Tab-separated table of N, CA and C in Angstrom:
chain	number	residue	atom	x	y	z
A	16	MET	N	2.066	3.549	14.360
A	16	MET	CA	1.126	2.824	13.542
A	16	MET	C	1.382	3.164	12.070
A	17	THR	N	1.169	2.186	11.231
A	17	THR	CA	1.264	2.402	9.787
A	17	THR	C	-0.139	2.601	9.242
A	18	ASN	N	-0.322	3.671	8.499
A	18	ASN	CA	-1.614	3.984	7.911
A	18	ASN	C	-1.524	3.840	6.397
A	19	ILE	N	-2.379	2.989	5.855
A	19	ILE	CA	-2.422	2.765	4.412
A	19	ILE	C	-3.748	3.299	3.896
A	20	ILE	N	-3.660	4.157	2.903
A	20	ILE	CA	-4.866	4.727	2.292
A	20	ILE	C	-4.891	4.313	0.830
A	21	ILE	N	-5.934	3.596	0.452
A	21	ILE	CA	-6.150	3.199	-0.938
A	21	ILE	C	-7.037	4.270	-1.560
A	22	LYS	N	-6.567	4.879	-2.627
A	22	LYS	CA	-7.306	5.974	-3.257
A	22	LYS	C	-7.992	5.478	-4.524
A	23	LYS	N	-9.284	5.801	-4.612
A	23	LYS	CA	-10.070	5.422	-5.783
A	23	LYS	C	-10.815	6.645	-6.305
A	24	THR	N	-11.116	6.608	-7.596
A	24	THR	CA	-11.902	7.676	-8.206
A	24	THR	C	-13.380	7.464	-7.873
A	25	GLU	N	-14.209	8.430	-8.212
A	25	GLU	CA	-15.644	8.275	-7.973
A	25	GLU	C	-16.241	7.150	-8.808
A	26	ASN	N	-15.545	6.742	-9.876
A	26	ASN	CA	-15.976	5.606	-10.707
A	26	ASN	C	-15.537	4.266	-10.129
A	27	GLY	N	-14.747	4.302	-9.049
A	27	GLY	CA	-14.265	3.075	-8.428
A	27	GLY	C	-12.941	2.571	-8.957
A	28	ASP	N	-12.310	3.340	-9.858
A	28	ASP	CA	-10.998	2.954	-10.383
A	28	ASP	C	-9.919	3.293	-9.362
A	29	PHE	N	-8.889	2.463	-9.287
A	29	PHE	CA	-7.769	2.776	-8.418
A	29	PHE	C	-7.065	4.032	-8.916
A	30	ALA	N	-6.739	4.932	-7.981
A	30	ALA	CA	-6.000	6.151	-8.310
A	30	ALA	C	-4.598	6.113	-7.720
A	31	GLY	N	-4.376	5.236	-6.732
A	31	GLY	CA	-3.079	5.108	-6.094
A	31	GLY	C	-3.234	4.723	-4.638
A	32	PHE	N	-2.141	4.867	-3.884
A	32	PHE	CA	-2.192	4.579	-2.451
A	32	PHE	C	-1.028	5.241	-1.744
A	33	THR	N	-1.182	5.394	-0.439
A	33	THR	CA	-0.090	5.862	0.411
A	33	THR	C	0.082	4.883	1.562
A	34	CYS	N	1.286	4.789	2.022
A	34	CYS	CA	1.632	3.975	3.181
A	34	CYS	C	2.554	4.848	4.023
A	35	GLU	N	2.144	5.101	5.273
A	35	GLU	CA	2.909	6.049	6.080
A	35	GLU	C	2.964	5.607	7.533
A	36	GLY	N	4.138	5.767	8.117
A	36	GLY	CA	4.322	5.512	9.536
A	36	GLY	C	5.024	4.198	9.813
A	37	HIS	N	5.326	4.003	11.078
A	37	HIS	CA	5.992	2.792	11.544
A	37	HIS	C	5.047	2.055	12.485
A	38	THR	N	4.990	0.747	12.374
A	38	THR	CA	4.021	-0.024	13.159
A	38	THR	C	4.334	-0.004	14.653
A	39	ASP	N	5.596	0.055	15.004
A	39	ASP	CA	6.028	0.013	16.413
A	39	ASP	C	5.567	-1.249	17.126
A	40	PHE	N	5.478	-2.349	16.390
A	40	PHE	CA	5.129	-3.639	16.992
A	40	PHE	C	6.267	-4.116	17.890
A	41	LYS	N	7.481	-3.960	17.408
A	41	LYS	CA	8.696	-4.303	18.168
A	41	LYS	C	9.770	-3.298	17.770
A	42	SER	N	10.951	-3.447	18.321
A	42	SER	CA	12.037	-2.520	18.006
A	42	SER	C	12.539	-2.763	16.584
A	43	ALA	N	13.239	-1.772	16.059
A	43	ALA	CA	13.779	-1.856	14.693
A	43	ALA	C	14.627	-3.116	14.557
A	44	GLY	N	14.431	-3.807	13.439
A	44	GLY	CA	15.150	-5.039	13.200
A	44	GLY	C	14.421	-6.279	13.703
A	45	GLU	N	13.414	-6.093	14.559
A	45	GLU	CA	12.627	-7.204	15.094
A	45	GLU	C	11.142	-7.049	14.796
A	46	ASP	N	10.784	-5.998	14.095
A	46	ASP	CA	9.374	-5.667	13.867
A	46	ASP	C	8.838	-6.426	12.655
A	47	ILE	N	8.253	-7.609	12.913
A	47	ILE	CA	7.758	-8.445	11.821
A	47	ILE	C	6.547	-7.837	11.124
A	48	VAL	N	5.769	-7.042	11.835
A	48	VAL	CA	4.599	-6.412	11.216
A	48	VAL	C	5.060	-5.349	10.228
A	49	CYS	N	6.009	-4.527	10.635
A	49	CYS	CA	6.560	-3.508	9.743
A	49	CYS	C	7.215	-4.160	8.525
A	50	ALA	N	7.942	-5.245	8.763
A	50	ALA	CA	8.601	-5.944	7.655
A	50	ALA	C	7.575	-6.488	6.668
A	51	ALA	N	6.495	-7.054	7.181
A	51	ALA	CA	5.457	-7.610	6.301
A	51	ALA	C	4.799	-6.518	5.465
A	52	VAL	N	4.447	-5.407	6.097
A	52	VAL	CA	3.828	-4.290	5.375
A	52	VAL	C	4.797	-3.744	4.333
A	53	SER	N	6.053	-3.600	4.712
A	53	SER	CA	7.062	-3.070	3.791
A	53	SER	C	7.251	-3.971	2.584
A	54	VAL	N	7.346	-5.268	2.814
A	54	VAL	CA	7.539	-6.214	1.714
A	54	VAL	C	6.346	-6.172	0.763
A	55	LEU	N	5.140	-6.200	1.308
A	55	LEU	CA	3.953	-6.135	0.454
A	55	LEU	C	3.923	-4.848	-0.362
A	56	THR	N	4.232	-3.742	0.281
A	56	THR	CA	4.173	-2.441	-0.381
A	56	THR	C	5.208	-2.335	-1.495
A	57	ILE	N	6.460	-2.650	-1.177
A	57	ILE	CA	7.531	-2.543	-2.173
A	57	ILE	C	7.331	-3.552	-3.291
A	58	ASN	N	6.905	-4.768	-2.953
A	58	ASN	CA	6.680	-5.774	-3.990
A	58	ASN	C	5.539	-5.365	-4.926
A	59	THR	N	4.504	-4.766	-4.374
A	59	THR	CA	3.398	-4.299	-5.213
A	59	THR	C	3.870	-3.209	-6.161
A	60	ILE	N	4.625	-2.262	-5.650
A	60	ILE	CA	5.145	-1.182	-6.504
A	60	ILE	C	6.071	-1.742	-7.577
A	61	ASN	N	6.972	-2.641	-7.192
A	61	ASN	CA	7.883	-3.238	-8.176
A	61	ASN	C	7.123	-4.047	-9.223
A	62	SER	N	6.112	-4.779	-8.799
A	62	SER	CA	5.310	-5.567	-9.745
A	62	SER	C	4.557	-4.670	-10.712
A	63	LEU	N	3.982	-3.584	-10.188
A	63	LEU	CA	3.291	-2.624	-11.059
A	63	LEU	C	4.255	-2.031	-12.084
A	64	ASP	N	5.464	-1.753	-11.647
A	64	ASP	CA	6.459	-1.133	-12.517
A	64	ASP	C	7.067	-2.130	-13.499
A	65	ILE	N	7.599	-3.214	-12.999
A	65	ILE	CA	8.385	-4.127	-13.827
A	65	ILE	C	7.520	-5.103	-14.618
A	66	LEU	N	6.544	-5.704	-13.969
A	66	LEU	CA	5.740	-6.730	-14.642
A	66	LEU	C	4.650	-6.149	-15.529
A	67	VAL	N	4.001	-5.082	-15.044
A	67	VAL	CA	2.853	-4.520	-15.763
A	67	VAL	C	3.216	-3.245	-16.520
A	68	LYS	N	4.310	-2.606	-16.086
A	68	LYS	CA	4.748	-1.328	-16.676
A	68	LYS	C	3.664	-0.259	-16.568
A	69	GLU	N	3.035	-0.224	-15.389
A	69	GLU	CA	1.968	0.739	-15.131
A	69	GLU	C	2.584	2.134	-14.959
A	70	PRO	N	2.130	3.121	-15.749
A	70	PRO	CA	2.622	4.490	-15.555
A	70	PRO	C	2.162	5.031	-14.197
A	71	MET	N	3.112	5.448	-13.380
A	71	MET	CA	2.782	5.943	-12.046
A	71	MET	C	3.880	6.858	-11.539
A	72	GLU	N	3.502	7.645	-10.571
A	72	GLU	CA	4.443	8.518	-9.888
A	72	GLU	C	4.626	7.969	-8.477
A	73	VAL	N	5.880	7.788	-8.078
A	73	VAL	CA	6.182	7.268	-6.749
A	73	VAL	C	6.977	8.318	-5.984
A	74	LYS	N	6.505	8.621	-4.785
A	74	LYS	CA	7.217	9.534	-3.890
A	74	LYS	C	7.510	8.772	-2.614
A	75	LYS	N	8.693	9.035	-2.030
A	75	LYS	CA	9.023	8.330	-0.800
A	75	LYS	C	9.910	9.166	0.108
A	76	ASN	N	9.811	8.873	1.382
A	76	ASN	CA	10.673	9.442	2.404
A	76	ASN	C	10.907	8.327	3.415
A	77	GLU	N	12.016	7.617	3.267
A	77	GLU	CA	12.281	6.443	4.093
A	77	GLU	C	12.367	6.782	5.566
A	78	GLY	N	12.927	7.930	5.902
A	78	GLY	CA	13.055	8.325	7.303
A	78	GLY	C	11.723	8.456	8.011
A	79	LYS	N	10.725	8.930	7.273
A	79	LYS	CA	9.394	9.101	7.848
A	79	LYS	C	8.501	7.890	7.599
A	80	GLY	N	9.046	6.896	6.905
A	80	GLY	CA	8.235	5.719	6.600
A	80	GLY	C	7.079	6.058	5.686
A	81	PHE	N	7.362	6.821	4.638
A	81	PHE	CA	6.306	7.304	3.740
A	81	PHE	C	6.597	6.858	2.314
A	82	ILE	N	5.564	6.333	1.659
A	82	ILE	CA	5.638	6.059	0.227
A	82	ILE	C	4.252	6.287	-0.362
A	83	SER	N	4.235	6.887	-1.534
A	83	SER	CA	2.980	7.230	-2.192
A	83	SER	C	3.060	6.844	-3.664
A	84	VAL	N	1.983	6.256	-4.155
A	84	VAL	CA	1.879	5.896	-5.568
A	84	VAL	C	0.649	6.584	-6.139
A	85	THR	N	0.839	7.254	-7.260
A	85	THR	CA	-0.277	7.871	-7.986
A	85	THR	C	-0.248	7.335	-9.407
A	86	PHE	N	-1.363	6.738	-9.832
A	86	PHE	CA	-1.443	6.233	-11.196
A	86	PHE	C	-1.646	7.394	-12.161
A	87	ILE	N	-0.927	7.371	-13.266
A	87	ILE	CA	-0.986	8.425	-14.272
A	87	ILE	C	-2.245	8.296	-15.129
A	88	GLN	N	-2.713	7.082	-15.296
A	88	GLN	CA	-3.919	6.822	-16.088
A	88	GLN	C	-4.726	5.737	-15.376
A	89	THR	N	-5.898	5.433	-15.893
A	89	THR	CA	-6.691	4.354	-15.318
A	89	THR	C	-5.888	3.059	-15.404
A	90	PRO	N	-5.682	2.386	-14.275
A	90	PRO	CA	-4.846	1.183	-14.280
A	90	PRO	C	-5.445	0.041	-15.109
A	91	THR	N	-4.558	-0.787	-15.634
A	91	THR	CA	-4.962	-1.963	-16.401
A	91	THR	C	-5.602	-2.997	-15.466
A	92	LYS	N	-6.227	-4.010	-16.065
A	92	LYS	CA	-6.823	-5.089	-15.269
A	92	LYS	C	-5.766	-5.788	-14.422
A	93	MET	N	-4.581	-5.996	-14.984
A	93	MET	CA	-3.508	-6.649	-14.239
A	93	MET	C	-3.068	-5.788	-13.058
A	94	SER	N	-3.008	-4.480	-13.254
A	94	SER	CA	-2.656	-3.584	-12.151
A	94	SER	C	-3.724	-3.621	-11.060
A	95	CYS	N	-4.973	-3.701	-11.465
A	95	CYS	CA	-6.062	-3.791	-10.487
A	95	CYS	C	-5.965	-5.092	-9.697
A	96	LEU	N	-5.592	-6.175	-10.365
A	96	LEU	CA	-5.404	-7.453	-9.677
A	96	LEU	C	-4.275	-7.339	-8.648
A	97	LEU	N	-3.185	-6.679	-9.030
A	97	LEU	CA	-2.081	-6.478	-8.091
A	97	LEU	C	-2.514	-5.619	-6.903
A	98	MET	N	-3.320	-4.606	-7.148
A	98	MET	CA	-3.831	-3.775	-6.061
A	98	MET	C	-4.767	-4.576	-5.154
A	99	ASP	N	-5.624	-5.399	-5.745
A	99	ASP	CA	-6.504	-6.258	-4.936
A	99	ASP	C	-5.670	-7.214	-4.085
A	100	SER	N	-4.593	-7.734	-4.631
A	100	SER	CA	-3.705	-8.613	-3.885
A	100	SER	C	-3.040	-7.861	-2.731
A	101	TYR	N	-2.628	-6.630	-2.978
A	101	TYR	CA	-2.041	-5.783	-1.928
A	101	TYR	C	-3.036	-5.576	-0.794
A	102	ILE	N	-4.259	-5.236	-1.150
A	102	ILE	CA	-5.302	-5.019	-0.142
A	102	ILE	C	-5.557	-6.299	0.651
A	103	LEU	N	-5.602	-7.438	-0.029
A	103	LEU	CA	-5.792	-8.718	0.644
A	103	LEU	C	-4.669	-8.972	1.650
A	104	GLY	N	-3.434	-8.765	1.235
A	104	GLY	CA	-2.296	-8.979	2.124
A	104	GLY	C	-2.318	-8.067	3.335
A	105	ILE	N	-2.581	-6.783	3.107
A	105	ILE	CA	-2.648	-5.830	4.216
A	105	ILE	C	-3.810	-6.181	5.143
A	106	SER	N	-4.940	-6.588	4.574
A	106	SER	CA	-6.105	-6.974	5.385
A	106	SER	C	-5.785	-8.165	6.276
A	107	GLU	N	-5.017	-9.110	5.764
A	107	GLU	CA	-4.627	-10.277	6.564
A	107	GLU	C	-3.712	-9.862	7.716
A	108	ILE	N	-2.770	-8.982	7.452
A	108	ILE	CA	-1.909	-8.472	8.526
A	108	ILE	C	-2.760	-7.773	9.575
A	109	LEU	N	-3.676	-6.955	9.121
A	109	LEU	CA	-4.571	-6.230	10.018
A	109	LEU	C	-5.399	-7.192	10.874
A	110	SER	N	-5.916	-8.246	10.272
A	110	SER	CA	-6.749	-9.184	11.026
A	110	SER	C	-5.939	-9.968	12.063
A	111	HIS	N	-4.652	-10.183	11.799
A	111	HIS	CA	-3.816	-10.931	12.743
A	111	HIS	C	-3.225	-10.068	13.850
A	112	TYR	N	-2.922	-8.818	13.534
A	112	TYR	CA	-2.207	-7.978	14.493
A	112	TYR	C	-3.012	-6.793	15.015
A	113	GLY	N	-4.081	-6.409	14.345
A	113	GLY	CA	-4.984	-5.398	14.855
A	113	GLY	C	-4.680	-3.970	14.461
A	114	LYS	N	-5.663	-3.132	14.757
A	114	LYS	CA	-5.621	-1.713	14.382
A	114	LYS	C	-4.619	-0.902	15.184
A	115	LYS	N	-4.061	-1.488	16.215
A	115	LYS	CA	-3.049	-0.778	16.998
A	115	LYS	C	-1.788	-0.552	16.164
A	116	TYR	N	-1.556	-1.437	15.174
A	116	TYR	CA	-0.324	-1.377	14.393
A	116	TYR	C	-0.522	-0.978	12.938
A	117	VAL	N	-1.674	-1.340	12.376
A	117	VAL	CA	-1.938	-1.087	10.945
A	117	VAL	C	-3.367	-0.587	10.768
A	118	GLN	N	-3.535	0.454	9.990
A	118	GLN	CA	-4.840	0.968	9.611
A	118	GLN	C	-4.960	0.880	8.092
A	119	LEU	N	-6.113	0.468	7.608
A	119	LEU	CA	-6.372	0.423	6.175
A	119	LEU	C	-7.632	1.230	5.905
A	120	GLU	N	-7.496	2.254	5.085
A	120	GLU	CA	-8.613	3.130	4.763
A	120	GLU	C	-8.764	3.233	3.246
A	121	PHE	N	-9.958	3.595	2.840
A	121	PHE	CA	-10.242	3.828	1.423
A	121	PHE	C	-10.723	5.267	1.300
A	122	GLU	N	-10.218	5.944	0.287
A	122	GLU	CA	-10.534	7.360	0.092
A	122	GLU	C	-10.950	7.589	-1.351
A	123	GLU	N	-12.069	8.289	-1.524
A	123	GLU	CA	-12.480	8.654	-2.876
A	123	GLU	C	-11.899	10.012	-3.201
A	124	ILE	N	-11.247	10.102	-4.352
A	124	ILE	CA	-10.659	11.395	-4.732
A	124	ILE	C	-11.289	11.905	-6.008
């Protein structure tokens, strides 16, 4: 299962997110759920970096299916929109394929 944790401050500002694990919907190369989560995650990170130039720290371990983003400062409105879009996309995957493959959690830090 892939577990996505959206991290927010006590003020409700985005602080970052983690995405960890493999969905195991199908075998490698045929796993459309894993591919969808991966595309959304990488595209969100690239958009935050290239389009918005949001200062952030990214850590990853491809073998373990782990990627983590930590915002260096309070994200801009555009970055928040990109994060809301990420959450919307992940929520849609979750609603179509279920909690057996994808978990979405929110954590206050």
